[in-house]
mmCIF file of C-alpha atoms and ligand atoms in Angstrom:
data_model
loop_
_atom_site.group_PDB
_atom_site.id
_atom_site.type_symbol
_atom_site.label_atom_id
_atom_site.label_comp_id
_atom_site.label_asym_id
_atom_site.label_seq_id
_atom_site.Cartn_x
_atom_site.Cartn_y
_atom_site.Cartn_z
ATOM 1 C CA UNK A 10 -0.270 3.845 -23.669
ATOM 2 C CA UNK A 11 2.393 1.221 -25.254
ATOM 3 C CA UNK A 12 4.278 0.861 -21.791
ATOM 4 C CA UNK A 13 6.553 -1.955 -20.902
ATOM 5 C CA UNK A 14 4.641 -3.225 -18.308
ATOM 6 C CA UNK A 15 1.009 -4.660 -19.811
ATOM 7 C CA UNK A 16 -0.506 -6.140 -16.585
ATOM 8 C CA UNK A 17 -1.309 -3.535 -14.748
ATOM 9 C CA UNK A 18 -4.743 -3.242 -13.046
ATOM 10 C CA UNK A 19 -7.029 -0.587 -14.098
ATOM 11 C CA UNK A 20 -8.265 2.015 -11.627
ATOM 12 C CA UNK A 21 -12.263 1.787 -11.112
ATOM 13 C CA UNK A 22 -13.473 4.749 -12.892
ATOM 14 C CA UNK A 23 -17.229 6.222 -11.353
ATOM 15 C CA UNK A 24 -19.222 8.096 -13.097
ATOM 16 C CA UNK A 25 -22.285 9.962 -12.156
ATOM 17 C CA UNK A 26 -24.748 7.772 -13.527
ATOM 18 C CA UNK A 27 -22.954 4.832 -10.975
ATOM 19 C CA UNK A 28 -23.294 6.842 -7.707
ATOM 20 C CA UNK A 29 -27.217 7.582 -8.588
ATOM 21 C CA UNK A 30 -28.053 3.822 -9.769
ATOM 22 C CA UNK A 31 -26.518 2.591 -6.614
ATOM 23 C CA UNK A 32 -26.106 5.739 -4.081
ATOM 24 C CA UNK A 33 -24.354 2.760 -1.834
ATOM 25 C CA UNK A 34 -21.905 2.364 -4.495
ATOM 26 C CA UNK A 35 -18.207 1.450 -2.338
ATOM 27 C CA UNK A 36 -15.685 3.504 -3.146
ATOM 28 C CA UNK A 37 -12.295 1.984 -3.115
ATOM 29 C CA UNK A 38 -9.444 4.114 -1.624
ATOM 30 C CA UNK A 39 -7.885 4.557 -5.174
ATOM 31 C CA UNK A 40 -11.137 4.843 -7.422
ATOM 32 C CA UNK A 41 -10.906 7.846 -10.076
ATOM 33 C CA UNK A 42 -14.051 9.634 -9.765
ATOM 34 C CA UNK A 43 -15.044 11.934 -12.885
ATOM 35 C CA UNK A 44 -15.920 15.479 -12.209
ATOM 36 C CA UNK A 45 -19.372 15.306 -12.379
ATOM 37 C CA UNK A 46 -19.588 12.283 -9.770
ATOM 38 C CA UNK A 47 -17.398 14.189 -7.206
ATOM 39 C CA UNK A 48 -19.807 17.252 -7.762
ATOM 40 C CA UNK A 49 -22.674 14.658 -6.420
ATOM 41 C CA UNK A 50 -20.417 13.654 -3.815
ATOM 42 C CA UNK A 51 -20.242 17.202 -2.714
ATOM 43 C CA UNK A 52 -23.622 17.883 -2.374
ATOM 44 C CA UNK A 53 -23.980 14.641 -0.617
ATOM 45 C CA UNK A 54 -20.988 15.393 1.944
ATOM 46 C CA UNK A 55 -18.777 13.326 1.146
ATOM 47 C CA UNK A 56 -16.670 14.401 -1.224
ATOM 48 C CA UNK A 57 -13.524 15.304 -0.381
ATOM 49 C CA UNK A 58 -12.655 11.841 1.056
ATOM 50 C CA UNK A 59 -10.936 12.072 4.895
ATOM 51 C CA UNK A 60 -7.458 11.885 4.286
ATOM 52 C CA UNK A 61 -5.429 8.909 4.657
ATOM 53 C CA UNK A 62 -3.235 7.665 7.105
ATOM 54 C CA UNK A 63 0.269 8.373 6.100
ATOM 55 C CA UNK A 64 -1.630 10.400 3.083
ATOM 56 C CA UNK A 65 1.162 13.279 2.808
ATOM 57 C CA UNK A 66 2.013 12.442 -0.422
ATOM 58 C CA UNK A 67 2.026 9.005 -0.122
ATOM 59 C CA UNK A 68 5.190 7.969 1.117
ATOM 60 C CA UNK A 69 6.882 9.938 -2.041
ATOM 61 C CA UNK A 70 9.558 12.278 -1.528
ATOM 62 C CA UNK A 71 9.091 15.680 -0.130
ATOM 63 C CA UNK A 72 10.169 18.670 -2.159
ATOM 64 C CA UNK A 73 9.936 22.419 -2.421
ATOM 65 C CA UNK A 74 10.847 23.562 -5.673
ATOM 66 C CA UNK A 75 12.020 27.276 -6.814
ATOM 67 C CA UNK A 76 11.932 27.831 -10.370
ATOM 68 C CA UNK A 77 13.409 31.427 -10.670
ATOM 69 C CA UNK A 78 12.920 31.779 -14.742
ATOM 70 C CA UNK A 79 14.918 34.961 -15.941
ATOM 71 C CA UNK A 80 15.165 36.585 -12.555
ATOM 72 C CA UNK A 81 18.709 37.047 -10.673
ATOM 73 C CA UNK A 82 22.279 37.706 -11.458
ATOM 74 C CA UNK A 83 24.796 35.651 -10.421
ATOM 75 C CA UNK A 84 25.301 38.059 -7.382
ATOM 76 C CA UNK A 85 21.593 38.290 -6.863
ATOM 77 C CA UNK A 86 21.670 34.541 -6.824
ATOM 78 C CA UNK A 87 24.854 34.070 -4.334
ATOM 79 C CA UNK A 88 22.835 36.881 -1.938
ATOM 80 C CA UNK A 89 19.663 34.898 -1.914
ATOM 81 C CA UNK A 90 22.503 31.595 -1.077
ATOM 82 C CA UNK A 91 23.206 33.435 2.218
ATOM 83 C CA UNK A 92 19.999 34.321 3.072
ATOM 84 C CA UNK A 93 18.442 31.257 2.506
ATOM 85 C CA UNK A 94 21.626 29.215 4.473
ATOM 86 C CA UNK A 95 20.816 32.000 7.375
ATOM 87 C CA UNK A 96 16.757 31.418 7.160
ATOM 88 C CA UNK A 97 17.682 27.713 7.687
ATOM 89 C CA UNK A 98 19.978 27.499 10.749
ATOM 90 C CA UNK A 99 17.516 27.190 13.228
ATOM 91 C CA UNK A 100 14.770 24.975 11.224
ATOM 92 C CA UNK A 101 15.399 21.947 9.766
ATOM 93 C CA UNK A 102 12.759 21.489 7.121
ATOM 94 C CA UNK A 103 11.378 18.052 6.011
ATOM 95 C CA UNK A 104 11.388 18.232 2.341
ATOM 96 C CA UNK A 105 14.306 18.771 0.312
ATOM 97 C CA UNK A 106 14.721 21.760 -1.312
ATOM 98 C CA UNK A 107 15.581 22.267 -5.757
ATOM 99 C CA UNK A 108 16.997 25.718 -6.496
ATOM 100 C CA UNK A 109 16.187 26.595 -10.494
ATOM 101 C CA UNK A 110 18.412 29.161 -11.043
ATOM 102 C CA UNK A 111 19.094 30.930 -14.299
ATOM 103 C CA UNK A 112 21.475 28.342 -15.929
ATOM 104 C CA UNK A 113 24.354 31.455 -15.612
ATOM 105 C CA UNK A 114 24.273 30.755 -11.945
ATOM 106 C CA UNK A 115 24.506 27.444 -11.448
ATOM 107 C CA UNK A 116 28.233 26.862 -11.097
ATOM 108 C CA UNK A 117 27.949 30.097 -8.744
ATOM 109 C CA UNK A 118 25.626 28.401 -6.512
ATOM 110 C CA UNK A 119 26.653 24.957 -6.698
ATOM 111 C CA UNK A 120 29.085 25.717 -3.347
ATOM 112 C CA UNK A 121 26.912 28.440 -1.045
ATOM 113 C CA UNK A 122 23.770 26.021 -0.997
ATOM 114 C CA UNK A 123 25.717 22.805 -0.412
ATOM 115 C CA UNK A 124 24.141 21.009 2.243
ATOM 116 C CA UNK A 125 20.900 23.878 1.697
ATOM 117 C CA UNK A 126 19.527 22.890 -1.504
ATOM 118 C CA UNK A 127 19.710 20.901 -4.505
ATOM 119 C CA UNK A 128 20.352 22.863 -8.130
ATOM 120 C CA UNK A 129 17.832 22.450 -11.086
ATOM 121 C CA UNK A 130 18.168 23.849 -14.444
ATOM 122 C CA UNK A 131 14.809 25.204 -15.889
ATOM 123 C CA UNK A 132 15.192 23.660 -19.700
ATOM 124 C CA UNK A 133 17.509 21.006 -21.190
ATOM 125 C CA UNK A 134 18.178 20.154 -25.124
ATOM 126 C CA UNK A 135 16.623 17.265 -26.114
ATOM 127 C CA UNK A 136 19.842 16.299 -27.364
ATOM 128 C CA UNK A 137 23.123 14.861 -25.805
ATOM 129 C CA UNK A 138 25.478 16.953 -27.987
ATOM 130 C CA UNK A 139 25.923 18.026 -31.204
ATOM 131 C CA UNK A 140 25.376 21.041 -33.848
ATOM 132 C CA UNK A 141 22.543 22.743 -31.486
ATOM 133 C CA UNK A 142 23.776 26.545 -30.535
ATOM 134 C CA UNK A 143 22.467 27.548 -27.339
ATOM 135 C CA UNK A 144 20.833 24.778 -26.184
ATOM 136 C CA UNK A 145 22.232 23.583 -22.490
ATOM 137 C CA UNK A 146 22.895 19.265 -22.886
ATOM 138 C CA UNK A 147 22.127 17.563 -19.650
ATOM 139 C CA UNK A 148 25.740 16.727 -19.473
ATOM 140 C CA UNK A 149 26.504 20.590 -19.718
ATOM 141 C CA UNK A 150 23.818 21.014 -16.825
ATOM 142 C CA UNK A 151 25.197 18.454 -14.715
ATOM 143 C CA UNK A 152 28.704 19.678 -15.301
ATOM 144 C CA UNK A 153 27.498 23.141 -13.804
ATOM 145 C CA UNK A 154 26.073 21.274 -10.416
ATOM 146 C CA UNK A 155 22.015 20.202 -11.353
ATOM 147 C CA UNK A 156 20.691 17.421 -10.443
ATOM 148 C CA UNK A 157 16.893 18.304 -11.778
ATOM 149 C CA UNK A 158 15.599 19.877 -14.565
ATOM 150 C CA UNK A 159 11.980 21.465 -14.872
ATOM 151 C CA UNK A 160 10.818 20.163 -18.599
ATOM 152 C CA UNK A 161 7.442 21.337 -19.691
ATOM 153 C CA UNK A 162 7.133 24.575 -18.254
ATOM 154 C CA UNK A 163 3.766 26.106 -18.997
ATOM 155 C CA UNK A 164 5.675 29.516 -20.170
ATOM 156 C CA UNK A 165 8.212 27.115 -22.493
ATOM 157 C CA UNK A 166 4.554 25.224 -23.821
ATOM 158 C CA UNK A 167 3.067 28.848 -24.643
ATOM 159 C CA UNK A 168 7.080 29.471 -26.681
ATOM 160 C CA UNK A 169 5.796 26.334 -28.920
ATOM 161 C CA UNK A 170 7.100 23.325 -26.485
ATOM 162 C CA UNK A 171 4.622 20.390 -27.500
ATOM 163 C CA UNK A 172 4.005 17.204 -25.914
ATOM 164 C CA UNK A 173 6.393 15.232 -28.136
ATOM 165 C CA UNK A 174 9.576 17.546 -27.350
ATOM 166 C CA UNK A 175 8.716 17.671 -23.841
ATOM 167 C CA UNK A 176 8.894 13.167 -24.271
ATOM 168 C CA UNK A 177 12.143 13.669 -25.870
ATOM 169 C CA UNK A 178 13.632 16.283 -23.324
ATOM 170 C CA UNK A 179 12.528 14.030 -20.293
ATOM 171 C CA UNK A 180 14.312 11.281 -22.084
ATOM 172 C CA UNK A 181 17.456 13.719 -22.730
ATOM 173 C CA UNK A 182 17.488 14.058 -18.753
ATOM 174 C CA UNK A 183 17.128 10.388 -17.807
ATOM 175 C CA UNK A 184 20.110 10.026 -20.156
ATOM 176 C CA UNK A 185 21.906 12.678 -19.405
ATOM 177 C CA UNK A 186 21.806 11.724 -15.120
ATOM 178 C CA UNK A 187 19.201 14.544 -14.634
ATOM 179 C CA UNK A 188 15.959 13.986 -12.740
ATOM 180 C CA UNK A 189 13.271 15.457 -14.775
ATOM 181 C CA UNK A 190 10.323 17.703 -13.223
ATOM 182 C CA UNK A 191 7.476 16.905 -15.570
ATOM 183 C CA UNK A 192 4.725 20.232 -15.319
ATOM 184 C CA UNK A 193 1.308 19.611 -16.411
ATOM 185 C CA UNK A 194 -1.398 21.322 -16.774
ATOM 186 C CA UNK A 195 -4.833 22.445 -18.039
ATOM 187 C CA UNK A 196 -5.403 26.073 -19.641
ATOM 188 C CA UNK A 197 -8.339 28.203 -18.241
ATOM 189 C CA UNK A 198 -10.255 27.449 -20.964
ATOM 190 C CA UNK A 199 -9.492 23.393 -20.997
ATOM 191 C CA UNK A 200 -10.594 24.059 -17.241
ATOM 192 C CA UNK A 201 -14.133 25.711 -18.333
ATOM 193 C CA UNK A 202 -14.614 23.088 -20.555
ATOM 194 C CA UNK A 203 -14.686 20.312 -17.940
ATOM 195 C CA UNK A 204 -10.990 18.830 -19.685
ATOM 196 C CA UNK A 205 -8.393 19.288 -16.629
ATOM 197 C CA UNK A 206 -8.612 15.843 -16.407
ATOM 198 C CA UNK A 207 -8.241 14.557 -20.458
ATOM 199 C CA UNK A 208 -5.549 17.225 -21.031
ATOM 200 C CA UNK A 209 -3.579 15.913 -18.022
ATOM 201 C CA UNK A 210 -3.909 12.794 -18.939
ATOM 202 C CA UNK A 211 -2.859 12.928 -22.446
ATOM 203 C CA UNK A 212 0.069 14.876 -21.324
ATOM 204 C CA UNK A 213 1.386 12.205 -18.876
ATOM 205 C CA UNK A 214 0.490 9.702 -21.668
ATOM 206 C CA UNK A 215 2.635 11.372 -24.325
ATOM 207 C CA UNK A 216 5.822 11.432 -21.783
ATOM 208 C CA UNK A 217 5.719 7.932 -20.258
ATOM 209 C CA UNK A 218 4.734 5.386 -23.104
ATOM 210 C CA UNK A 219 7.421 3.269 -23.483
ATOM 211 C CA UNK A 220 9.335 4.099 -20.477
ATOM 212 C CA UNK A 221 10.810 1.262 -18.751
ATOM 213 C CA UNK A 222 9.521 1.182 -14.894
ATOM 214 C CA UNK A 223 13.117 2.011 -13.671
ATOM 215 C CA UNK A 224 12.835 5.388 -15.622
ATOM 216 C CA UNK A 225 9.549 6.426 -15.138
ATOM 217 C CA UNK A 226 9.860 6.238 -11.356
ATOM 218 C CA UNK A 227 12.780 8.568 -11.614
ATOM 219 C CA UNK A 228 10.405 11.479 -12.901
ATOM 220 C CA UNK A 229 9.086 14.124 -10.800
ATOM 221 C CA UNK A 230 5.886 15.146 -11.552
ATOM 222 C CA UNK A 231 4.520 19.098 -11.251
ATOM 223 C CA UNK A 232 0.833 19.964 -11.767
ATOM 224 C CA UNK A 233 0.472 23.538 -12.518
ATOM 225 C CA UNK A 234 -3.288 24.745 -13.742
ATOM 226 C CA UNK A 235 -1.828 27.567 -16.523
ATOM 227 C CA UNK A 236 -4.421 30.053 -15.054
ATOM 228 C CA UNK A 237 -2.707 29.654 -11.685
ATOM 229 C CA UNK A 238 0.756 30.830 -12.662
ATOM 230 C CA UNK A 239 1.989 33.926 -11.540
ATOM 231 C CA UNK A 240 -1.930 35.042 -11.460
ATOM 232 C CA UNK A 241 -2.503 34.807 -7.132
ATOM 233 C CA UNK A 242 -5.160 32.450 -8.119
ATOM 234 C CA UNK A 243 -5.085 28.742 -6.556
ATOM 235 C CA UNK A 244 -7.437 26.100 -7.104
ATOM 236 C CA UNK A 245 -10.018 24.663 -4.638
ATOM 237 C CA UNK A 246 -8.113 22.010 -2.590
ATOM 238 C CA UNK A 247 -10.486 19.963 -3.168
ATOM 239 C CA UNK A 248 -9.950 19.892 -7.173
ATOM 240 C CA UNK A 249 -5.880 20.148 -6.928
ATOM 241 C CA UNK A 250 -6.208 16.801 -4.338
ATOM 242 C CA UNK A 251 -8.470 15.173 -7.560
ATOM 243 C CA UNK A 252 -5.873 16.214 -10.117
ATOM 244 C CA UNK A 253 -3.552 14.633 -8.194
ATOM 245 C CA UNK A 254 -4.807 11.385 -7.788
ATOM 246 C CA UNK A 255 -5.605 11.448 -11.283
ATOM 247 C CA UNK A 256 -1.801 11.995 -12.111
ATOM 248 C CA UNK A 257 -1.304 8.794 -10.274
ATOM 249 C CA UNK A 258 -3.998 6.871 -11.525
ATOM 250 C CA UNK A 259 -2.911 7.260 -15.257
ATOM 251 C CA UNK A 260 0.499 6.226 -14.220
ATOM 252 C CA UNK A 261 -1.187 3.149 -12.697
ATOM 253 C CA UNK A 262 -3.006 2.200 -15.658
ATOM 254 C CA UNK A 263 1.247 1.267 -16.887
ATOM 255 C CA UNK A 264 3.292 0.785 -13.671
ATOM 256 C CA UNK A 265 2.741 -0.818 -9.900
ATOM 257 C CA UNK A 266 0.532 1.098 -7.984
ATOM 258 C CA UNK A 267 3.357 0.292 -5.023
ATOM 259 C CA UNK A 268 5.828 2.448 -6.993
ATOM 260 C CA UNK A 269 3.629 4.815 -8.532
ATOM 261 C CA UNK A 270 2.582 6.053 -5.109
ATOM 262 C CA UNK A 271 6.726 6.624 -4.731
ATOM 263 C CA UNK A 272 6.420 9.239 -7.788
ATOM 264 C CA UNK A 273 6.785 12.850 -6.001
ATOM 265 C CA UNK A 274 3.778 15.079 -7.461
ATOM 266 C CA UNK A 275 3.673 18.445 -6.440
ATOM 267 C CA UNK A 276 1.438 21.572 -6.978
ATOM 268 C CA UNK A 277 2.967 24.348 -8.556
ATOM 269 C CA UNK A 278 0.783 28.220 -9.222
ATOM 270 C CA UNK A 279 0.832 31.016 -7.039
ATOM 271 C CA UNK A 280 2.153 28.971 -4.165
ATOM 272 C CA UNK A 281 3.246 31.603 -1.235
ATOM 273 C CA UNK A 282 3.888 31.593 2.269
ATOM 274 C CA UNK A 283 0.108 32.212 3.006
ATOM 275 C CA UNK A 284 -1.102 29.053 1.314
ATOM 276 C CA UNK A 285 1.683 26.682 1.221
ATOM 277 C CA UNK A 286 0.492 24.818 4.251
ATOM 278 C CA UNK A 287 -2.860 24.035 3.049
ATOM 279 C CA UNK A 288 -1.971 23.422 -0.313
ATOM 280 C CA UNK A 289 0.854 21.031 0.745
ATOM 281 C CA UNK A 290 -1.556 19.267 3.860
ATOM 282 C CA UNK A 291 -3.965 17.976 0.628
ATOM 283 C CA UNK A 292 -4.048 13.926 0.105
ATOM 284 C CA UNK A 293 -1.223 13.170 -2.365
ATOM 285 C CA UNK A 294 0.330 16.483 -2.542
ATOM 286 C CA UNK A 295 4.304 16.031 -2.234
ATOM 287 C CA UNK A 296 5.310 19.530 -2.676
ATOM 288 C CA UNK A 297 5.183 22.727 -4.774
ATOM 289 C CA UNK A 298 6.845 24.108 -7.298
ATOM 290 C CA UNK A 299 6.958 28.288 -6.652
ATOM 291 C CA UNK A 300 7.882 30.524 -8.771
ATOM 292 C CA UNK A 301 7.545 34.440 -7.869
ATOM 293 C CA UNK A 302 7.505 33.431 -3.888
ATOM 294 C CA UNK A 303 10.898 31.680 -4.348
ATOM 295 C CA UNK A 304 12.617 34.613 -5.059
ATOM 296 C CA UNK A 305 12.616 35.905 -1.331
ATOM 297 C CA UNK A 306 14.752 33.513 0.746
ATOM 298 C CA UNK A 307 12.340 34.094 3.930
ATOM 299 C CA UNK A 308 9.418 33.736 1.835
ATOM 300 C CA UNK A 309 10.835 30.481 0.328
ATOM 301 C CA UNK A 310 12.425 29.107 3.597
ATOM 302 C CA UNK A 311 8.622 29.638 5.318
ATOM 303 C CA UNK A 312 7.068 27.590 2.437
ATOM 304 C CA UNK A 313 9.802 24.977 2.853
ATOM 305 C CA UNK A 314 8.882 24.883 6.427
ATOM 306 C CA UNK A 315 5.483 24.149 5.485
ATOM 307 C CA UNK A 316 6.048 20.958 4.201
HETATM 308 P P1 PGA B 418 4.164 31.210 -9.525
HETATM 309 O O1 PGA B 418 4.927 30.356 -10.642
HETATM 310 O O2 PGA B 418 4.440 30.538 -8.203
HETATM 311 O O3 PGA B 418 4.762 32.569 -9.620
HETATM 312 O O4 PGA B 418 2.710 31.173 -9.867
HETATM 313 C C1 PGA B 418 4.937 28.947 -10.581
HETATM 314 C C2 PGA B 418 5.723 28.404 -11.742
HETATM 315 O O5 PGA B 418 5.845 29.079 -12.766
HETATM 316 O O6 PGA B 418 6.256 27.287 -11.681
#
């Protein structure tokens, strides 16, 4: 991948043909299995692993994340601000909450969800300033009150977004004071194909060669199957739990495991009230990113008290 730091230790990758040469095979805690050895696992019980000690995500960050795309005004926005400020008196959630508003009501909200939830912005220019009409510079984001920034939506891929802006836009937001949320991804189709894995992987690849370890451990990281999106469907745990790891172990091809395990990856797609525990209980999960379930401050304070 061309990162700064050379020495890391690979991962132990197992493949099929390993577990039925040697059934016996050990499997260390962080081995990356591929998909056709954890289907043997399966049928041999012991696949998914029993979750770690401490396993909730790893000692990461916790976060709930609402990404609101083009839905609110600003006095939509400062309504869901009270409800979601009332919804919260009487819990006190453990993971932090990121409010993507429409960028028009950012400044709005910057006050009524002080102390209730961060501000993210759902794009950013890939540039710091310049000749570039409409496009939102971190420093412009910041100025309005975010602190995150969602960068490689799946709905801004499918408007043309490729891997190489999405590198430049994450770099943008380092620059620029933001903390990126990096989404990832696989298509239906990728997923068919047996290539969740290979697309994810190139797509961390593409973002994080050549970022310095003090950078790349500022990124969040979002995995959100395409087909899952707004759709109601979710992926088996067990598969979300293996993307997951996956995430990680690319990153630990370049960086410390120790601070790798530190990067925040969350599941975004169809994430609701219903299934918010389980999905955020799975081995490495440290949060969600919800879209159409955020828009409800009850609905989003219940997921947020789910973590
Ligand atoms: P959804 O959207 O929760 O409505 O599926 C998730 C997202 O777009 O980030």
């Amino acid at each position: 991948m061309g990162y700064n730091a050379p020495s890391m230790a690979r991962k132990t990758l197992i493949t099929a043909r390993d577990l039925e040469r040697r059934p016996a095979l050990p499997l260390p805690a962080d081995a990356l299995l591929t998909p056709l050895a954890r289907d043997l696992l399966r049928k041999r019980g012991l696949w998914p692993p029993p979750v770690r000690a401490g396993g909730r995500g790893c000692g990461a960050p916790r976060l709930v994340v609402a990404n609101w795309k083009s839905h609110k005004t600003i006095p939509e926005a400062l309504a869901f601000a009270r409800g979601l400020r009332e919804e919260l008196a009487s819990r006190r959630p453990r993971a932090g909450a990121v409010v993507c508003p429409p960028a028009t009501a950012l400044a709005n909200l910057r006050g009524p969800l002080r102390g209730v939830a961060e501000l993210g912005a759902q794009d950013v220019s890939a540039h710091d300033e310049g000749a570039h009409t409409g496009e939102l510079a971190a420093r412009h984001l910041v100025d309005a009150g975010a602190r995150y920034v969602l960068v490689g939506h799946s709905e801004r891929r499918a408007a043309g977004e490729d891997d190489a802006r999405c590198r430049a836009k994450v770099r943008a937001a380092l620059r620029g004071g933001l903390t990126p949320i990096l989404c990832v991804g696989e298509t239906a189709g990728e997923r068919d194909a047996g290539r969740t894995e290979h697309v994810v992987a190139g797509q961390l690849e593409a973002v994080f060669a050549g970022l310095d370890l003090a950078r790349a451990t500022r990124v969040v990281l979002a995995y959100e199957p395409r087909w899952a999106i707004g759709t109601g469907r979710v992926p088996q745990g067990e598969d979300v739990a293996a993307v997951l790891a996956h995430a990680r172990a690319v990153l630990a091809r370049a960086f410390p495991p120790d601070a790798v395990e530190r990067v925040p990856v969350l599941y975004g797609g169809s994430v609701n009230e219903r299934n918010a525990a389980r999905l955020l209980a799975l081995p490495g999960c440290s949060g969600a990113l919800v879209g159409g379930a955020s828009l409800d401050p009850a609905r989003f304070a219940q997921i947020l008290a789910s973590a």
